[in-house]
XYZ file of N, CA, C and O in Angstrom:
492
model
N 15.474 -11.950 -0.681
C 15.385 -10.402 -0.787
C 14.227 -9.670 -1.827
O 14.371 -10.213 -2.829
N 13.704 -8.819 -1.025
C 12.809 -7.830 -2.072
C 13.141 -6.579 -1.865
O 13.132 -6.162 -0.711
N 13.144 -5.917 -3.061
C 13.149 -4.205 -3.027
C 11.691 -3.826 -3.641
O 11.118 -4.441 -4.376
N 11.471 -2.684 -2.955
C 10.269 -2.011 -3.106
C 10.526 -0.450 -3.468
O 11.480 0.130 -2.489
N 10.252 0.000 -4.650
C 10.207 1.519 -4.897
C 8.915 1.722 -5.313
O 8.211 1.651 -6.256
N 8.405 3.072 -4.572
C 7.212 3.659 -4.684
C 7.465 4.880 -5.628
O 8.553 5.749 -5.774
N 6.316 4.942 -6.218
C 6.430 6.574 -7.042
C 4.918 7.073 -7.398
O 3.980 6.250 -6.672
N 4.878 8.459 -7.547
C 3.538 8.768 -8.021
C 2.899 9.722 -6.883
O 2.044 10.087 -7.063
N 3.551 9.916 -5.930
C 2.995 10.765 -4.835
C 3.283 12.165 -5.473
O 3.533 12.742 -6.483
N 2.518 13.241 -4.867
C 2.472 14.809 -4.692
C 1.587 15.409 -4.308
O 1.001 15.004 -2.888
N 1.128 16.262 -4.650
C -0.038 17.288 -4.171
C -1.266 17.240 -4.765
O -0.903 17.328 -6.182
N -2.405 17.455 -4.333
C -3.428 17.312 -5.095
C -4.737 17.963 -4.371
O -4.516 18.060 -2.749
N -5.715 18.738 -4.901
C -6.725 19.124 -3.916
C -7.921 18.452 -3.513
O -7.872 17.384 -4.198
N -8.349 18.705 -2.361
C -9.428 17.797 -1.774
C -10.472 17.398 -3.028
O -10.850 18.229 -4.092
N -10.902 16.336 -3.186
C -11.896 15.615 -4.322
C -11.056 14.750 -5.267
O -12.020 14.128 -6.185
N -9.759 15.349 -5.339
C -9.293 14.759 -6.530
C -8.836 13.222 -6.436
O -8.968 12.556 -5.517
N -7.691 12.881 -7.456
C -7.565 11.531 -7.537
C -5.842 11.603 -7.712
O -5.355 12.572 -8.358
N -5.200 10.421 -7.238
C -3.917 10.026 -7.424
C -3.629 8.660 -7.493
O -4.408 8.118 -7.118
N -2.477 8.295 -8.361
C -2.244 6.635 -8.350
C -1.007 6.891 -7.869
O 0.045 7.227 -8.406
N -0.782 5.619 -7.092
C 0.544 5.339 -6.733
C 1.023 4.162 -6.939
O 0.085 3.340 -7.622
N 2.479 3.732 -7.243
C 2.805 2.644 -8.016
C 4.041 2.158 -6.956
O 4.744 3.029 -6.399
N 4.142 1.027 -6.990
C 5.226 0.397 -6.399
C 6.100 -0.957 -7.159
O 5.468 -1.707 -7.458
N 7.199 -0.698 -7.632
C 8.218 -1.652 -8.413
C 8.645 -2.493 -7.374
O 9.231 -2.153 -6.401
N 8.194 -3.746 -7.464
C 8.504 -5.059 -7.019
C 9.962 -5.698 -7.380
O 9.683 -6.143 -8.713
N 11.020 -5.840 -6.842
C 12.222 -6.867 -7.671
C 12.834 -7.682 -6.509
O 12.500 -7.487 -5.552
N 13.556 -8.487 -6.915
C 14.223 -9.469 -6.162
C 13.438 -10.897 -6.223
O 12.979 -11.354 -7.213
N 13.259 -11.564 -5.134
C 12.673 -12.819 -4.683
C 11.100 -12.557 -4.547
O 10.596 -12.681 -3.701
N 10.395 -11.916 -5.520
C 9.155 -11.463 -5.724
C 8.291 -12.648 -5.161
O 7.030 -12.545 -4.621
N 8.489 -13.993 -5.853
C 7.484 -15.204 -5.716
C 7.448 -15.705 -3.910
O 6.836 -16.653 -3.790
N 8.688 -15.402 -3.322
C 8.254 -15.719 -2.104
C 7.500 -14.824 -0.900
O 7.062 -15.349 0.043
N 7.031 -13.763 -1.521
C 6.110 -13.125 -0.891
C 4.411 -13.448 -1.140
O 4.314 -13.683 -2.308
N 3.677 -13.183 -0.049
C 2.002 -13.641 -0.411
C 1.314 -12.473 -0.151
O 0.151 -12.709 -0.360
N 1.863 -11.237 0.499
C 0.883 -10.276 0.736
C 1.741 -9.017 0.763
O 2.828 -8.729 0.934
N 1.023 -7.999 -0.336
C 1.730 -6.838 -0.714
C 0.582 -5.765 -0.124
O -0.869 -6.011 -0.116
N 0.938 -4.751 0.755
C 0.114 -3.631 1.179
C 0.668 -2.306 0.972
O 1.717 -2.130 0.525
N -0.219 -1.566 1.210
C 0.009 -0.117 1.025
C -0.236 0.328 2.680
O -1.375 0.217 3.313
N 0.861 0.948 3.267
C 0.532 1.717 4.663
C 0.570 3.183 4.333
O 1.183 3.883 3.470
N 0.403 3.863 5.390
C 0.622 5.479 5.404
C 0.916 5.904 6.994
O 0.541 5.011 7.984
N 1.493 6.814 7.427
C 1.872 7.463 8.280
C 1.715 9.059 8.187
O 2.276 9.453 7.475
N 0.740 9.422 8.710
C 0.136 10.830 8.663
C 1.129 11.465 10.054
O 1.515 10.980 10.888
N 1.225 12.578 9.888
C 2.123 13.552 10.934
C 1.675 13.664 12.440
O 0.265 13.374 12.651
N 2.456 12.870 13.125
C 1.805 12.709 14.644
C 1.184 11.312 14.945
O 0.335 11.439 15.996
N 1.111 10.811 13.789
C 0.436 9.342 14.118
C 0.936 8.254 13.877
O 2.070 8.281 13.024
N 0.588 7.172 14.228
C 1.475 5.553 13.824
C 0.973 5.015 12.514
O 0.088 5.671 11.873
N 1.844 4.493 11.889
C 1.852 3.859 10.619
C 0.610 2.936 10.667
O 0.670 2.354 11.500
N -0.366 3.017 9.515
C -1.382 2.381 9.251
C -1.624 1.850 8.223
O -1.392 2.391 7.069
N -2.244 0.403 7.964
C -2.571 -0.368 6.891
C -3.649 0.376 6.240
O -4.765 0.939 6.758
N -3.660 0.707 4.659
C -4.648 1.420 3.924
C -4.970 0.272 3.232
O -6.497 0.282 2.735
N -4.673 -0.597 2.843
C -5.010 -1.843 1.801
C -3.968 -2.651 1.385
O -2.813 -2.411 1.728
N -4.459 -4.045 1.202
C -3.504 -5.101 1.140
C -4.079 -6.220 0.219
O -5.122 -6.118 0.108
N -3.206 -6.860 -0.457
C -3.874 -7.567 -1.702
C -2.796 -8.993 -1.595
O -1.677 -8.893 -1.152
N -3.635 -10.068 -1.609
C -3.047 -11.462 -1.789
C -2.470 -11.647 -3.141
O -3.119 -11.169 -4.014
N -1.509 -12.379 -3.000
C -1.017 -12.616 -4.502
C -2.033 -13.439 -5.179
O -2.331 -13.712 -6.793
N -2.882 -14.224 -4.444
C -4.167 -14.802 -5.428
C -5.299 -13.814 -5.738
O -6.202 -14.260 -6.338
N -5.094 -12.761 -5.343
C -5.862 -11.715 -5.853
C -7.155 -10.973 -4.800
O -7.711 -9.884 -4.775
N -7.453 -11.613 -3.512
C -8.292 -10.962 -2.602
C -7.551 -9.770 -1.930
O -6.387 -9.828 -1.979
N -8.420 -8.752 -1.721
C -8.324 -7.464 -1.184
C -8.695 -7.186 0.226
O -9.987 -7.427 0.608
N -7.918 -6.378 0.695
C -8.507 -5.777 2.116
C -8.267 -4.543 2.048
O -7.295 -3.875 1.619
N -9.305 -3.567 2.938
C -9.155 -2.141 2.994
C -9.459 -1.675 4.356
O -10.419 -2.281 4.933
N -8.621 -0.589 4.460
C -9.242 0.217 6.081
C -10.328 0.647 5.761
O -11.066 1.142 4.547
N -11.454 0.613 6.923
C -12.743 1.272 6.647
C -12.740 2.691 5.902
O -13.357 3.052 5.435
N -11.822 3.439 6.540
C -11.771 4.971 6.275
C -11.254 5.220 4.707
O -11.529 6.330 4.066
N -10.805 4.056 3.892
C -10.684 4.214 2.568
C -11.492 3.413 1.506
O -11.677 3.298 0.562
N -12.441 2.326 2.082
C -13.231 1.734 1.184
C -14.060 2.504 0.403
O -14.692 3.526 0.761
N -14.242 2.223 -1.021
C -15.209 2.595 -1.925
C -14.193 3.825 -2.439
O -14.748 4.320 -3.423
N -13.466 4.411 -1.910
C -12.395 5.293 -2.623
C -10.971 4.948 -2.923
O -10.686 5.309 -3.990
N -10.477 3.776 -2.351
C -8.995 3.541 -2.724
C -9.369 2.100 -3.680
O -10.095 1.058 -3.146
N -8.386 1.633 -4.511
C -8.046 0.380 -5.229
C -7.040 -0.416 -5.196
O -5.850 0.639 -5.638
N -6.526 -1.398 -4.818
C -5.073 -1.864 -4.776
C -5.078 -3.049 -5.531
O -6.436 -3.610 -6.010
N -4.034 -2.753 -6.581
C -4.270 -4.196 -7.579
C -2.565 -4.413 -7.642
O -1.649 -3.480 -7.431
N -2.100 -5.479 -8.393
C -0.935 -6.177 -8.406
C -1.160 -6.638 -9.972
O -2.047 -7.629 -10.154
N -0.094 -6.766 -10.482
C 0.042 -7.034 -11.792
C 0.095 -8.574 -11.959
O 0.892 -9.162 -10.669
N 0.183 -9.171 -13.071
C 0.042 -10.872 -13.140
C 1.510 -11.165 -12.803
O 1.797 -12.315 -12.220
N 2.611 -10.625 -13.165
C 3.669 -10.895 -13.187
C 4.528 -10.420 -11.619
O 5.439 -11.014 -11.096
N 3.631 -9.951 -10.900
C 3.727 -9.572 -9.479
C 5.251 -8.606 -9.399
O 5.599 -8.899 -8.242
N 5.338 -7.530 -10.285
C 6.622 -7.130 -10.208
C 5.963 -5.399 -10.042
O 6.816 -4.482 -9.938
N 4.545 -5.256 -9.930
C 4.087 -3.899 -9.898
C 2.732 -3.855 -8.829
O 2.245 -4.698 -8.955
N 2.883 -3.207 -7.694
C 1.186 -2.953 -7.327
C 1.180 -1.307 -7.127
O 1.790 -0.706 -7.100
N -0.428 -1.532 -7.153
C -0.715 0.055 -7.388
C -1.618 0.342 -6.165
O -2.371 -0.677 -5.740
N -1.970 1.838 -6.122
C -2.998 2.113 -5.300
C -3.571 3.200 -5.937
O -3.019 4.194 -6.169
N -4.939 3.126 -6.330
C -5.615 4.003 -6.966
C -6.463 4.822 -6.118
O -7.420 4.331 -5.342
N -6.063 6.000 -6.142
C -6.896 6.969 -4.825
C -8.014 7.581 -5.553
O -7.328 8.702 -6.326
N -8.967 7.857 -4.961
C -9.994 8.941 -5.520
C -10.651 9.450 -4.396
O -10.733 9.170 -3.166
N -11.565 10.511 -4.734
C -12.218 11.346 -3.473
C -11.489 11.585 -2.318
O -11.785 11.398 -1.175
N -10.136 12.192 -2.442
C -9.211 12.196 -1.395
C -9.516 13.525 -0.797
O -9.914 14.616 -1.070
N -9.025 13.195 0.701
C -9.568 13.963 1.645
C -8.155 14.397 2.302
O -7.082 14.061 2.418
N -8.256 16.009 2.977
C -7.016 16.284 3.691
C -6.513 15.322 4.597
O -5.412 15.227 5.016
N -7.182 14.587 5.030
C -7.049 13.296 6.367
C -6.125 12.351 5.395
O -5.770 11.535 6.222
N -6.172 12.454 4.136
C -5.209 11.206 3.775
C -3.905 11.596 3.583
O -3.119 11.397 2.737
N -3.730 13.123 3.647
C -2.220 13.430 3.653
C -1.233 12.750 4.487
O -1.573 12.557 5.886
N -0.167 12.340 4.027
C 0.632 10.997 4.729
C 1.751 10.748 4.057
O 1.657 10.630 2.714
N 2.664 10.132 4.323
C 3.776 9.574 3.680
C 3.053 7.944 3.240
O 2.768 7.396 4.293
N 3.091 7.559 2.021
C 2.594 6.225 2.049
C 3.756 5.178 1.490
O 4.505 5.796 0.530
N 3.602 4.093 1.998
C 4.659 3.220 1.791
C 4.177 2.040 1.515
O 2.988 1.359 1.461
N 5.004 1.278 0.489
C 4.816 -0.162 -0.117
C 5.314 -0.953 0.634
O 6.519 -0.713 1.374
N 4.601 -2.355 1.271
C 5.370 -3.419 1.924
C 5.034 -4.769 1.234
O 3.962 -4.752 0.992
N 6.078 -5.758 1.875
C 5.592 -6.953 1.359
C 5.810 -8.063 2.294
O 6.778 -7.869 3.303
N 5.075 -9.069 2.533
C 5.188 -9.927 3.460
C 5.240 -11.289 3.062
O 4.533 -11.815 2.017
N 5.750 -12.219 4.049
C 5.814 -13.300 3.599
C 4.727 -14.327 3.641
O 4.092 -14.989 3.341
N 3.908 -13.989 4.864
C 2.913 -14.558 5.277
C 1.276 -14.026 4.467
O 1.730 -12.832 3.750
N 0.507 -15.040 4.681
C -0.517 -14.373 3.941
C -1.256 -13.254 4.389
O -1.045 -13.132 5.563
N -1.965 -12.322 3.554
C -2.522 -11.355 4.463
C -3.588 -11.810 5.278
O -4.595 -12.932 5.177
N -3.884 -11.093 6.169
C -4.956 -11.194 7.234
C -5.767 -9.817 7.806
O -5.190 -8.944 7.325
N -6.870 -10.270 8.150
C -7.824 -8.816 8.763
C -7.020 -8.201 9.790
O -6.554 -9.036 10.688
N -7.163 -6.983 9.932
C -6.257 -6.571 11.007
C -4.847 -6.459 10.787
O -4.216 -6.330 11.756
N -4.459 -6.503 9.693
C -3.049 -6.732 9.555
C -2.306 -5.300 10.017
O -2.841 -4.293 10.000
N -1.091 -5.445 10.367
C -0.254 -4.497 10.855
C 1.126 -4.500 10.276
O 1.449 -5.477 9.828
N 1.903 -3.397 10.901
C 3.263 -3.078 10.103
C 4.203 -4.229 10.453
O 5.110 -4.978 9.648
N 4.090 -5.065 11.447
C 4.869 -6.310 12.251
C 4.761 -7.483 11.194
O 5.605 -8.089 11.433
N 3.549 -7.498 10.359
C 3.356 -8.642 9.746
C 4.587 -8.277 8.338
O 4.435 -9.408 7.629
N 4.900 -7.653 7.960
C 5.557 -7.372 6.719
C 7.229 -7.162 6.921
O 7.832 -6.713 8.217
N 7.743 -7.691 6.060
C 9.304 -8.255 5.899
C 10.001 -7.019 5.312
O 11.260 -6.900 5.512
N 9.299 -6.384 4.064
C 10.452 -5.632 3.217
C 9.301 -4.186 3.097
O 8.174 -4.174 3.193
N 10.106 -2.970 3.277
C 9.289 -1.599 2.788
C 9.952 -1.009 2.001
O 11.486 -1.261 1.561
N 9.264 -0.130 1.285
C 9.822 1.103 0.451
C 10.066 2.184 1.145
O 10.135 2.097 2.421
N 10.948 3.220 0.496
C 11.112 4.345 1.197
C 10.366 5.303 1.276
O 10.325 6.242 2.363
N 8.819 5.195 0.951
C 7.787 6.010 0.925
C 7.548 7.091 0.155
O 8.709 7.487 -0.450
N 6.571 7.541 -0.437
C 6.071 9.015 -1.122
C 5.311 9.641 -0.432
O 4.165 9.196 0.146
N 5.185 10.825 -0.662
C 4.316 11.719 0.320
C 3.087 12.099 -0.717
O 3.428 12.322 -1.735
N 2.172 12.039 -0.242
C 0.789 12.601 -0.527
C 0.123 13.621 0.091
O -0.009 13.420 1.404
N -0.078 14.862 -0.419
C -0.392 15.864 0.379
C -2.010 16.264 -0.549
O -1.788 16.515 -1.331
N -2.848 16.428 0.528
C -4.173 16.868 -0.245
C -4.633 17.954 0.523
O -4.668 18.172 1.759
N -5.063 19.087 -0.047
C -5.483 20.548 0.405
C -6.518 21.104 -0.083
O -7.104 20.151 -0.756
């Protein structure tokens, strides 16, 4: 089992920056892909960024060049650095972990463990 706890959400003005963190505990070395998802009001959950435990990264087109995902060496923290934030980035952001390796076009069904989510509001 893996436990995930997000932190760092809040409110920010458009054009600003915000950093999210996700603390990972439990059987961390059993997972191979970490990801951030988000769910905006009235929309389905969508993948924002994903990172292989080997270091390669994937990004949704909507956040490329603005967001950066990273994983610490001990695989106990995954981060999402967000810049040039837009009102369209307003959503509950979730951290997720998967046993399988990351793949292009990743979806929520690929993931086995989820955090409780943290709200990001851009106005």
